[in-house]
Tab-separated table of C-alpha atoms and ligand atoms in Angstrom:
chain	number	residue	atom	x	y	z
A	1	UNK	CA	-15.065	-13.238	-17.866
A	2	UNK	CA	-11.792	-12.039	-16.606
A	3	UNK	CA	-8.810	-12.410	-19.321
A	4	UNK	CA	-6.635	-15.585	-17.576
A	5	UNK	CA	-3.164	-13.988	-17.574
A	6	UNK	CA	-4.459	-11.117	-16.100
A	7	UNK	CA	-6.065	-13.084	-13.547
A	8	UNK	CA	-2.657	-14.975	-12.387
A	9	UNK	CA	-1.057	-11.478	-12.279
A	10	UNK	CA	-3.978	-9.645	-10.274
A	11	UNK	CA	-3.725	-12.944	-7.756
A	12	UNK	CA	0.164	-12.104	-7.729
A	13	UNK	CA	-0.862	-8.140	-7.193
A	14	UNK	CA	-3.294	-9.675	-4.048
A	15	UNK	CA	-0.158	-11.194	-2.687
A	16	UNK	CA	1.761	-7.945	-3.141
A	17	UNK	CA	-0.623	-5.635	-1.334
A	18	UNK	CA	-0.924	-8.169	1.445
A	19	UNK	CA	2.667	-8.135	1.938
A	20	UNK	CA	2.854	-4.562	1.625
A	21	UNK	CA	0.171	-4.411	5.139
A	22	UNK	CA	2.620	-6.904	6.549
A	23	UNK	CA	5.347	-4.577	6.081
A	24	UNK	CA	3.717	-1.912	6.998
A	25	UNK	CA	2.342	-3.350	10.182
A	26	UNK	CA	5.834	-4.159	10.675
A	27	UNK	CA	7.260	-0.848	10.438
A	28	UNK	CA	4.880	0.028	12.808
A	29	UNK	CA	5.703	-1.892	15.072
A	30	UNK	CA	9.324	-0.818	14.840
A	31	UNK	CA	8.218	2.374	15.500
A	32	UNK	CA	6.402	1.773	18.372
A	33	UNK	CA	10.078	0.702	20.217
A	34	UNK	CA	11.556	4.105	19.033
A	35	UNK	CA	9.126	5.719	21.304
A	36	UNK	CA	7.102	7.303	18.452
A	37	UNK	CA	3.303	6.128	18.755
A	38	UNK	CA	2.088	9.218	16.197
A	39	UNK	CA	4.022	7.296	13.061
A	40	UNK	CA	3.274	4.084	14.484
A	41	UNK	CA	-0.309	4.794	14.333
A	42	UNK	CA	0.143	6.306	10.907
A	43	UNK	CA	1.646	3.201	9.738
A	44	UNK	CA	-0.798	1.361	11.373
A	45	UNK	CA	-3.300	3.115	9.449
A	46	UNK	CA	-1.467	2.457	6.287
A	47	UNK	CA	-1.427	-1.528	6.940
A	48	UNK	CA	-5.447	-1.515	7.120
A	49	UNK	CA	-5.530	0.759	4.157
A	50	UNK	CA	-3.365	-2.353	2.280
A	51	UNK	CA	-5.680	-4.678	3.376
A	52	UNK	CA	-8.522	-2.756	1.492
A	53	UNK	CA	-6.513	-2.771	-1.830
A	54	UNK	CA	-6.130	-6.443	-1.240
A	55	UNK	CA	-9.731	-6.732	-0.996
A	56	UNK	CA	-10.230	-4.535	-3.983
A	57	UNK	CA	-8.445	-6.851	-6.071
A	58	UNK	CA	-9.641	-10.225	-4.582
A	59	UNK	CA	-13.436	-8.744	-5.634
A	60	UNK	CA	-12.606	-7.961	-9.403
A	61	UNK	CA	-11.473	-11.259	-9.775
A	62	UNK	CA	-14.475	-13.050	-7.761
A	63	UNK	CA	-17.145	-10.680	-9.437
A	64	UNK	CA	-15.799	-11.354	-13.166
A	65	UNK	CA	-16.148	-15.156	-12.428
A	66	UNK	CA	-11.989	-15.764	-12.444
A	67	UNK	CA	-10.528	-17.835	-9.502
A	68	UNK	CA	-8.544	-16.151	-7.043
A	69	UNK	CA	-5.409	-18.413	-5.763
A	70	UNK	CA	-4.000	-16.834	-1.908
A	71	UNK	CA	0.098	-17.771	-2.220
A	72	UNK	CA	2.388	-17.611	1.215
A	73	UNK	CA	3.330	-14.007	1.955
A	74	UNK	CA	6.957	-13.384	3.144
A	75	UNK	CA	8.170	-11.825	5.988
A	76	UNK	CA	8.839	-8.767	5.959
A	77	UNK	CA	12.163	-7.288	8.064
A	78	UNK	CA	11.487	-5.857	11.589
A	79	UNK	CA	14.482	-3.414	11.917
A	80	UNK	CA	14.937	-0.332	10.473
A	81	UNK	CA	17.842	2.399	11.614
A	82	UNK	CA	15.257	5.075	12.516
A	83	UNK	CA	12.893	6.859	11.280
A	84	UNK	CA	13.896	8.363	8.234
A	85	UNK	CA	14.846	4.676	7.187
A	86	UNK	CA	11.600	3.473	7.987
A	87	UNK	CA	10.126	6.512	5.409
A	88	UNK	CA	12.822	6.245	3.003
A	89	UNK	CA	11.908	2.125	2.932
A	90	UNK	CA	8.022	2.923	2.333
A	91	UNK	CA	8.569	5.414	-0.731
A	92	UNK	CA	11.035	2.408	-2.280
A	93	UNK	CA	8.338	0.322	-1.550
A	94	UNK	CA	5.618	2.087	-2.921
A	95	UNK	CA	7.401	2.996	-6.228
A	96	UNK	CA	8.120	-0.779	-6.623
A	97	UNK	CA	3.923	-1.090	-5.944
A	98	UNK	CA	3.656	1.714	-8.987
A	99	UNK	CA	6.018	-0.137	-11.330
A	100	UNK	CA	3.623	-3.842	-10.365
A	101	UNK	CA	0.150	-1.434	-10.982
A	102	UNK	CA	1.515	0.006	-14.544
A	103	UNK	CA	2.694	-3.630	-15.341
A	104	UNK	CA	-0.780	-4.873	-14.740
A	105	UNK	CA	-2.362	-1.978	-16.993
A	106	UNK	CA	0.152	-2.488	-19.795
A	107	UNK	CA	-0.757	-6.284	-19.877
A	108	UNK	CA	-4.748	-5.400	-19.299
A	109	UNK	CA	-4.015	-3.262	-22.472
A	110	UNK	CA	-2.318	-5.822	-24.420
A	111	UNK	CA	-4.770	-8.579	-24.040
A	112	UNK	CA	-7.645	-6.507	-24.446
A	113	UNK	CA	-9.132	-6.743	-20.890
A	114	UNK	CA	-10.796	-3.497	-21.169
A	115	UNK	CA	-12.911	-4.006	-17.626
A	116	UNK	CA	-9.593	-4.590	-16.180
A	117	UNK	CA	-7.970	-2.094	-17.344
A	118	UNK	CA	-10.535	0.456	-16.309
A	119	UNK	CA	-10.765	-0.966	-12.404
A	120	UNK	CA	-6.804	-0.887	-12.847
A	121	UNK	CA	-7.152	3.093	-13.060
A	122	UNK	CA	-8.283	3.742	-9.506
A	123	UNK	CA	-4.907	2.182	-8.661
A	124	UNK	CA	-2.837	4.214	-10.906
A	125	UNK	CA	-4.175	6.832	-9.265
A	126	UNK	CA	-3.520	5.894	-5.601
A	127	UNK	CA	-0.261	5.324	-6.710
A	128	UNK	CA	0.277	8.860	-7.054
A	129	UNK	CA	-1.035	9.629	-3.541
A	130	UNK	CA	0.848	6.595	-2.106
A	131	UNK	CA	4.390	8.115	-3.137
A	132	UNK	CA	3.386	11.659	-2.640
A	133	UNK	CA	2.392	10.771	1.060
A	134	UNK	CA	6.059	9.053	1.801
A	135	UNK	CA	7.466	11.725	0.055
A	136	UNK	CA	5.918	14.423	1.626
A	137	UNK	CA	6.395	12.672	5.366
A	138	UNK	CA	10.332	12.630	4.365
A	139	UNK	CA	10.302	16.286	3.324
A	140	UNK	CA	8.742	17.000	7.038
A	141	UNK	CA	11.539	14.787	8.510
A	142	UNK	CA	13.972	16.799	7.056
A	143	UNK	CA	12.732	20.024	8.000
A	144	UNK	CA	12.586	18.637	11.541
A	145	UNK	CA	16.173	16.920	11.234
A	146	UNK	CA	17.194	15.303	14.845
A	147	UNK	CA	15.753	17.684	17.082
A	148	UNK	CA	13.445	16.163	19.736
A	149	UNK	CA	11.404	18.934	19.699
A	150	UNK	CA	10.370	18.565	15.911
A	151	UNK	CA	10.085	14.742	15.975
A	152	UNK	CA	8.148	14.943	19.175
A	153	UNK	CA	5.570	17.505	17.317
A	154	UNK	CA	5.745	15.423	14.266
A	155	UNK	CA	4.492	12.366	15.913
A	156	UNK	CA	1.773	14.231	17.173
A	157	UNK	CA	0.567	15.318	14.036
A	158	UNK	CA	0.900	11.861	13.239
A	159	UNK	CA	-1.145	10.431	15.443
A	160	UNK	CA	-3.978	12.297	14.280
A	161	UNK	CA	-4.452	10.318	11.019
A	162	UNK	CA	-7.296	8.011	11.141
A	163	UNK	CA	-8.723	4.654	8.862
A	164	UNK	CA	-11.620	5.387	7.183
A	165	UNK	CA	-13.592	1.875	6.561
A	166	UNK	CA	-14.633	1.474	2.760
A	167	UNK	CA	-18.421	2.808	2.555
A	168	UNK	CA	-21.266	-0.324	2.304
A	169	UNK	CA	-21.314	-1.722	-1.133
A	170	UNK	CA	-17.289	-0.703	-1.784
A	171	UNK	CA	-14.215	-2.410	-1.492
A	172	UNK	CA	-11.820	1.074	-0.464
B	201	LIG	FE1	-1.528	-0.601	-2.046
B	201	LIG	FE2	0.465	1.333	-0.891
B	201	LIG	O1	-0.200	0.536	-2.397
């Protein structure tokens, strides 16, 4: 049986990936009107990856017999000042997801939720990935700077990336 506080926060934690595919789905969208459909597919790709982390959670709490409680998820903003705000946006974001996974560990940890706690350590992992991608899509932007040429070659590289649905019998 899931540990109850740990419960209410990984319900809280289903809430927070959800929002982050709204933002992300968002961004993309944002993208899409500065005429860059590479990073708005990229994004794209990012929102259905949330969704999967989402579902992740929502399935340790259902197969541990806990309750899982969906809350209203806010909207996220639609404007962004370009590109590198849109990046710069998603590594803030993803560091705050970082500092809401370790939270979760540290109170899996302190109460003794040991299944938790090990499920929890996928996460802490994909954390790492997570900041290293915005990261390493800021360092490219930089490189690139303003020039049409670069952004234009950027966003084809972007477009390339792909979702990979979760394999039968796992949640991502
Ligand atoms: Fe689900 Fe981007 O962390």
């Amino acid at each position: 049986m899931i540990n109850k506080k740990v419960e209410q926060l990984i319900n809280k934690q289903i809430n927070a990936e959800t929002y982050s595919a709204y933002l992300y789905w968002s961004m993309s969208a944002a993208l899409e009107k500065m005429n860059l459909p590479g990073f708005a597919n990229w994004m794209r790709v990012q929102a259905q990856e949330e969704m999967t982390h989402a579902m992740k959670f929502y399935v340790h709490i259902i197969e541990r017999g806990g309750t899982v409680k969906l809350t209203a998820i806010d909207a996220p903003p639609t404007e962004w000042s370009g590109v590198k705000a849109v990046f710069e946006a998603g590594l803030k974001h993803e560091q705050l997801v970082t500092s809401l996974i370790n939270g979760l560990v540290d109170l899996a940890m302190q109460e003794k939720d040991h299944a938790a706690n090990m499920f929890l350590q996928w996460f802490v992992n994909e954390q790492i990935e997570e900041e290293k991608n915005a990261m390493d899509i800021l360092g490219q932007l930089e490189i690139v700077g303003n020039t049409a040429g670069g952004l234009y070659l950027l966003d084809k590289e972007m477009a390339a990336r792909v979702f990979t649905p979760p394999a039968t019998g796992q949640q991502a």
